[in-house]
Structure formats: C-alpha cells, structure tokens
Coordinates of C-alpha atoms and ligand atoms in Angstrom, one line a residue:
X16 CA -0.1 0.2 0.0
X17 CA 1.5 3.1 -0.9
X18 CA 1.5 5.7 2.3
X19 CA 3.3 9.1 2.8
X20 CA 6.6 7.3 3.5
X21 CA 7.6 4.0 1.8
X22 CA 10.8 2.1 2.6
X23 CA 10.7 -0.6 -0.3
X24 CA 12.7 -3.8 -0.3
X25 CA 15.6 -2.0 1.1
X26 CA 18.9 -3.6 1.8
X27 CA 22.4 -2.7 2.8
X28 CA 25.9 -4.6 2.4
X29 CA 28.7 -3.1 3.5
X30 CA 31.9 -3.7 2.4
X31 CA 35.6 -2.5 3.9
X32 CA 38.3 -4.5 1.7
X33 CA 37.5 -8.0 0.6
X34 CA 35.2 -8.4 3.3
X35 CA 31.5 -7.5 2.9
X36 CA 28.6 -7.9 5.5
X37 CA 24.9 -8.0 5.1
X38 CA 23.5 -5.9 6.9
X39 CA 19.5 -5.3 6.3
X40 CA 17.8 -7.3 4.2
X41 CA 14.1 -7.1 2.7
X42 CA 13.2 -3.9 4.5
X43 CA 9.8 -3.1 4.1
X44 CA 7.9 -0.5 5.6
X45 CA 5.0 2.2 4.8
X46 CA 4.2 4.8 7.1
X47 CA 1.6 7.2 6.9
X48 CA 1.0 11.0 7.6
X49 CA 1.4 11.8 11.1
X50 CA 2.1 8.2 12.3
X51 CA 4.6 7.5 15.1
X52 CA 6.7 4.2 14.3
X53 CA 9.3 3.0 16.8
X54 CA 12.0 1.1 15.5
X55 CA 13.4 -1.7 18.4
X56 CA 15.9 -4.7 17.8
X57 CA 19.1 -5.7 19.7
X58 CA 21.9 -3.8 19.6
X59 CA 24.1 -4.1 16.2
X60 CA 21.1 -5.1 14.5
X61 CA 20.8 -2.0 11.9
X62 CA 18.3 0.4 13.1
X63 CA 20.4 3.4 12.8
X64 CA 21.4 2.3 9.1
X65 CA 17.9 2.4 8.3
X66 CA 17.5 5.6 9.8
X67 CA 20.6 7.1 8.1
X68 CA 19.6 5.6 4.8
X69 CA 15.6 7.3 4.9
X70 CA 17.7 10.5 6.5
X71 CA 19.6 9.9 2.9
X72 CA 23.1 9.7 4.9
X73 CA 23.7 6.6 3.2
X74 CA 22.7 4.8 0.3
X75 CA 20.9 1.5 0.2
X76 CA 22.3 -1.9 -1.7
X77 CA 18.9 -2.0 -3.1
X78 CA 15.6 -0.8 -2.7
X79 CA 14.3 2.5 -2.5
X80 CA 12.6 5.1 0.3
X81 CA 10.0 7.2 -1.5
X82 CA 8.9 10.4 0.7
X83 CA 5.8 12.1 -0.5
X84 CA 5.7 10.6 -3.5
X85 CA 9.7 11.5 -4.2
X86 CA 12.6 9.0 -3.9
X87 CA 15.1 10.2 -1.0
X88 CA 18.7 10.0 -2.4
X89 CA 20.2 12.5 -0.1
X90 CA 20.0 14.3 2.8
X91 CA 17.3 17.3 3.0
X92 CA 15.4 19.7 5.4
X93 CA 12.3 17.7 4.8
X94 CA 13.9 14.9 7.1
X95 CA 15.4 16.2 10.3
X96 CA 17.4 14.1 12.5
X97 CA 18.1 14.2 16.7
X98 CA 21.0 12.4 17.7
X99 CA 21.1 11.0 21.1
X100 CA 24.1 12.8 21.9
X101 CA 23.0 16.1 21.5
X102 CA 24.7 17.7 18.2
X103 CA 24.1 21.4 19.1
X104 CA 27.4 23.4 17.9
X105 CA 29.4 23.9 21.4
X106 CA 30.1 27.4 19.9
X107 CA 26.5 29.0 19.5
X108 CA 24.0 29.8 21.6
X109 CA 20.7 28.2 22.1
X110 CA 19.0 30.7 20.2
X111 CA 21.6 30.8 17.5
X112 CA 21.7 26.9 17.3
X113 CA 18.3 27.0 16.2
X114 CA 18.4 30.3 13.8
X115 CA 21.1 28.3 12.0
X116 CA 18.5 26.0 11.0
X117 CA 15.9 28.3 10.2
X118 CA 18.0 30.8 8.3
X119 CA 19.1 27.9 5.9
X120 CA 15.6 26.4 5.8
X121 CA 13.1 29.5 5.9
X122 CA 14.9 31.9 3.0
X123 CA 11.4 33.3 2.3
X124 CA 10.7 34.3 5.8
X125 CA 12.3 37.8 7.0
X126 CA 14.2 38.6 9.7
X127 CA 11.3 39.2 11.9
X128 CA 9.3 36.3 11.2
X129 CA 12.6 34.0 11.7
X130 CA 13.3 35.3 14.8
X131 CA 9.3 34.4 15.9
X132 CA 10.5 30.9 14.5
X133 CA 13.3 30.8 16.6
X134 CA 11.6 32.1 19.4
X135 CA 8.2 29.8 18.7
X136 CA 10.1 26.3 18.3
X137 CA 12.1 27.6 21.8
X138 CA 9.0 28.3 24.0
X139 CA 7.6 24.8 22.5
X140 CA 10.0 23.3 24.3
X141 CA 10.0 25.4 27.3
X142 CA 13.2 27.2 26.5
X143 CA 12.8 30.5 26.3
X144 CA 14.5 31.7 29.4
X145 CA 18.4 30.2 28.4
X146 CA 18.1 32.1 25.1
X147 CA 21.5 33.4 25.4
X148 CA 23.1 30.3 27.1
X149 CA 25.7 28.4 25.0
X150 CA 25.7 24.2 25.0
X151 CA 28.1 23.9 28.0
X152 CA 25.8 26.0 30.4
X153 CA 22.9 23.7 29.9
X154 CA 22.2 20.4 31.4
X155 CA 21.8 17.2 28.9
X156 CA 17.9 17.0 28.5
X157 CA 18.0 21.0 28.4
X158 CA 20.2 20.1 25.2
X159 CA 18.2 17.5 23.6
X160 CA 15.2 20.1 23.7
X161 CA 16.9 22.2 21.7
X162 CA 17.8 19.7 19.3
X163 CA 13.9 19.1 19.5
X164 CA 13.4 22.4 18.7
X165 CA 15.9 23.1 16.1
X166 CA 14.7 19.9 14.1
X167 CA 10.9 20.7 14.4
X168 CA 12.0 24.7 13.5
X169 CA 12.5 22.6 10.2
X170 CA 9.0 21.9 9.5
X171 CA 10.2 18.4 8.4
X172 CA 7.8 15.7 6.4
X173 CA 9.4 13.2 8.6
X174 CA 11.3 13.8 12.0
X175 CA 14.0 10.9 12.7
X176 CA 14.8 10.4 16.4
X177 CA 18.2 8.1 16.8
X178 CA 17.5 7.2 20.4
X179 CA 16.8 11.1 21.3
X180 CA 16.3 10.2 25.1
X181 CA 18.8 7.7 25.4
X182 CA 21.6 9.3 27.2
X183 CA 18.9 11.2 29.5
X184 CA 18.4 9.9 33.3
X185 CA 14.9 8.5 34.3
X186 CA 13.2 11.2 35.2
X187 CA 14.5 14.0 32.6
X188 CA 13.6 11.2 30.0
X189 CA 9.9 10.8 31.2
X190 CA 9.5 14.6 31.1
X191 CA 10.6 14.6 28.1
X192 CA 8.9 12.0 26.6
X193 CA 5.8 13.7 27.8
X194 CA 6.7 17.0 25.8
X195 CA 7.5 15.1 22.4
X196 CA 3.7 13.3 22.9
X197 CA 2.0 16.7 23.8
X198 CA 3.9 17.9 20.4
X199 CA 3.0 15.1 18.6
X200 CA -0.5 15.9 19.4
X201 CA -0.6 19.4 18.5
X202 CA 1.8 19.0 15.4
X203 CA 0.8 15.9 14.0
X204 CA 4.2 15.1 12.9
X205 CA 5.8 11.8 10.9
X206 CA 8.1 10.4 13.1
X207 CA 10.5 7.4 13.0
X208 CA 12.5 7.0 16.3
X209 CA 15.0 4.5 17.2
X210 CA 14.7 2.9 20.9
X211 CA 16.0 0.1 23.1
X212 CA 13.0 1.1 25.8
X213 CA 10.3 -1.1 25.5
X214 CA 8.2 1.0 27.8
X215 CA 8.9 4.1 25.8
X216 CA 8.0 2.5 22.1
X217 CA 4.7 1.4 23.8
X218 CA 3.8 4.7 25.5
X219 CA 5.2 6.9 22.3
X220 CA 4.3 4.9 19.4
X221 CA 1.3 4.0 16.6
X222 CA 2.8 1.0 15.6
X223 CA 6.3 -0.7 16.8
X224 CA 8.4 -2.3 14.2
X225 CA 10.4 -5.0 15.7
X226 CA 13.8 -6.3 14.1
X227 CA 15.6 -9.6 13.9
X228 CA 18.9 -9.8 15.0
X229 CA 21.5 -9.4 12.5
X230 CA 23.8 -10.0 10.0
X231 CA 21.2 -9.8 7.5
X232 CA 18.4 -8.4 9.5
X233 CA 14.7 -7.5 8.7
X234 CA 11.6 -6.6 10.1
X235 CA 10.5 -9.7 12.4
X236 CA 7.1 -8.0 13.5
X237 CA 5.0 -5.3 13.6
X238 CA 2.8 -4.5 16.7
X239 CA -0.1 -1.8 16.4
X240 CA -0.6 0.3 19.4
X241 CA -4.5 0.7 19.5
X242 CA -4.0 3.1 23.3
X243 CA -5.9 6.3 22.8
X244 CA -4.5 9.6 22.8
X245 CA -3.3 11.7 25.0
X246 CA -1.7 8.9 26.8
X247 CA -0.6 9.3 31.0
X248 CA 1.6 7.2 31.7
X249 CA 0.5 6.7 35.3
X250 CA -2.9 5.4 34.1
X251 CA -1.2 3.5 31.5
X252 CA 0.9 1.7 33.8
X253 CA -2.8 -0.4 35.3
X254 CA -3.6 -0.9 32.0
X255 CA -4.0 -4.7 30.7
X256 CA -3.7 -3.6 27.4
X257 CA -0.6 -1.3 27.9
X258 CA 1.0 -4.5 29.7
X259 CA 0.3 -6.9 26.8
X260 CA 1.8 -4.5 24.1
X261 CA 4.9 -4.2 26.6
X262 CA 5.0 -8.7 27.1
X263 CA 4.3 -8.8 23.5
X264 CA 7.7 -6.4 22.6
X265 CA 9.7 -8.2 25.4
X266 CA 8.3 -11.5 24.0
X267 CA 9.8 -11.1 20.5
X268 CA 13.2 -9.4 21.9
X269 CA 14.1 -11.8 24.8
X270 CA 12.4 -15.1 23.6
X271 CA 11.8 -15.2 19.8
X272 CA 15.2 -13.0 18.8
X273 CA 17.3 -14.0 22.0
X274 CA 20.4 -12.4 21.6
X275 CA 23.1 -15.3 21.1
X276 CA 25.9 -13.7 23.2
X277 CA 23.1 -13.5 25.7
X278 CA 22.4 -17.2 25.7
X279 CA 25.8 -18.3 25.7
X280 CA 26.5 -16.2 28.9
X281 CA 23.4 -17.0 30.7
Ligands
ATP452 N1 29.7 2.8 7.8 C1 30.0 1.5 8.5 N2 30.5 0.6 8.1 C2 30.7 -1.0 8.2 N3 30.0 -1.7 9.0 C3 29.1 -0.6 9.2 C4 28.9 0.8 9.4 N4 27.6 1.1 9.9 C5 27.1 0.0 10.3 N5 27.9 -0.9 10.4 C6 27.8 -2.1 11.0 O1 26.3 -2.3 10.5 C7 25.4 -3.0 11.7 C8 24.7 -2.2 11.9 O2 24.7 -1.1 12.8 P1 23.6 -0.3 13.2 O3 24.5 1.1 14.0 O4 22.7 0.6 12.3 O5 23.1 -0.5 14.2 P2 21.8 -0.7 15.4 O6 20.5 -1.6 15.6 O7 21.7 0.9 15.2 O8 22.9 -0.7 16.8 P3 23.1 0.1 18.1 O9 21.6 -0.5 18.6 O10 24.3 -0.4 19.0 O11 23.0 1.2 18.0 C9 26.8 -3.2 13.2 O12 27.3 -4.4 12.3 C10 28.1 -2.3 12.7 O13 29.2 -2.6 13.1

C-alpha cells in the first residue's frame, strides 16, 4: 500500500576491503502521515542504518525510500534528525543553534518572521528562559530540547529520532517523552524513532517495528499500539492492554530474537 513514506525492499551490505557484511535485507515499511513509529531491536541489528538511509545520509545497496512521492537520494530539510548525543554547535547559543537551521531552511521568511519562528519553537520545548546560554551551560535534557526545537523548526516531513532520550536520566527522560507526546499531539508530525526502551516504545508509538538480529536483519514483527491519546504514563501502568503490548515486545526481544551472546553467557 502506498503511504506517505515508503521503505521498499531496502537492503544494505557494507564492504570493507574484501569483507562484505549484509546488514539489512528486504526492509519494507509504509508509514502514514502523522504516524509515530518506533524501531526496536538488539544492539547492532541495523536500526541506525535504516534511519540513515531514510535520512539520505547513507545509500541503500538495493531498494528505495519514497517520501511524499519522491525518491530520497540525499539528506534534505524534509527529514530532520535528532541524535542521542545532542549535536548542538558548542560555540553558538541556544537561540543561534536554532536560528542557523531556520536561516537555512526558511529563506522566504523575513528577519522578524525568522526571529519569531526561532522563539516559537524554543518556547514549545520550554527553553525560552535560556536563549543566550551556550550548550556547555545547560543540562543534557535541555540540550536535547534544543535539538528537538531545531528539528521541529525545519517543519520536516519526517522527524527521525535516533535514541533521543538514551543518554538521559529516568526522570528527565520521562519529562521529555511527555513533551514529545504533547508536541506530537499538536503538530501531528510523522516520526520514526529508534529506541531500546520497551516502555518508551509502547507509550509513544502508533506502531512498533521489531527487527530481527543481524547480520541480514529484517523486520520480524510489527505491533499496532491501539491506546487512546493523549496517553498518561501513570494511568497506563495499570492498563491491561498496555501491559500486553509490553509483553509482546519483550517476548519478541528476549524469546524469539534472543541474542546469541546472551544465550551463551546465561
Ligand atoms: N559505515 C559502516 N561500515 C561498516 N559497517 C557498518 C557501518 N555502519 C554500521 N555498520 C555495521 O552495521 C551493523 C548495524 O549497525 P547499526 O549502527 O545500524 O546498528 P544499531 O541496531 O543501530 O545498533 P545500536 O543499537 O547498537 O546503536 C553493525 O554490525 C555495524 O558494525
């Protein structure tokens, strides 16, 4: 079925010297506009490789990524990425880090409109109080907020999140997950997020894509998360459906796709 974003028969083989490793094989995924997809799978299975191919940072060996009717071949502002280790420019302030993206993408806006847009996006992630701070002067969670504001300010067709909360403590992580859910509710972004966190995947996603172990990893199962939004983490803790989804993902990861190393050492 043709959707907003189609990943069609994507495979990827890395070749270093005479060594070739088939990392991904036959990845097929159709994402609807406004859908929140999580990709989960054991370390090294190829999640980031999938995201990098969608971002246009890496070519697939075969297959194609079609976004809104156009094949992706290069990186572009229609796909903005947020990494685990916030990639802010350390010599620029919070404001300037967002402004640099806005200036690049929104050439049609005048100076006043650009300024308002930078402030609006930083306000959305509650960072208006720290516009003049340097990245070294703010916490990890705040840096991640700025990274999210910068990505949102580009109004991408797809927001690509590579373990965006992975480096944060549990409490900051929970706050930021709630913020992303709120923003997602308002803006209806199309999101693909990599995570290792089962609760995070169930809480945030419309569908969870579970990848088999590599090499030659592919999509093993896709789980639909049929929980009403807005979602409340405390209320969901007692929700039987939520717990069934959680168990389905855990079962996939730790029974069906048990890591060989884990099995040997267990
Ligand atoms: N540029 C590259 N050249 C060669 N091999 C690579 C390259 N990038 C990734 N790989 C290999 O491809 C496989 C998948 O890597 P990838 O980073 O996509 O996995 P991942 O599932 O995102 O891992 P993690 O969860 O640990 O971040 C790994 O075996 C990795 O070593």
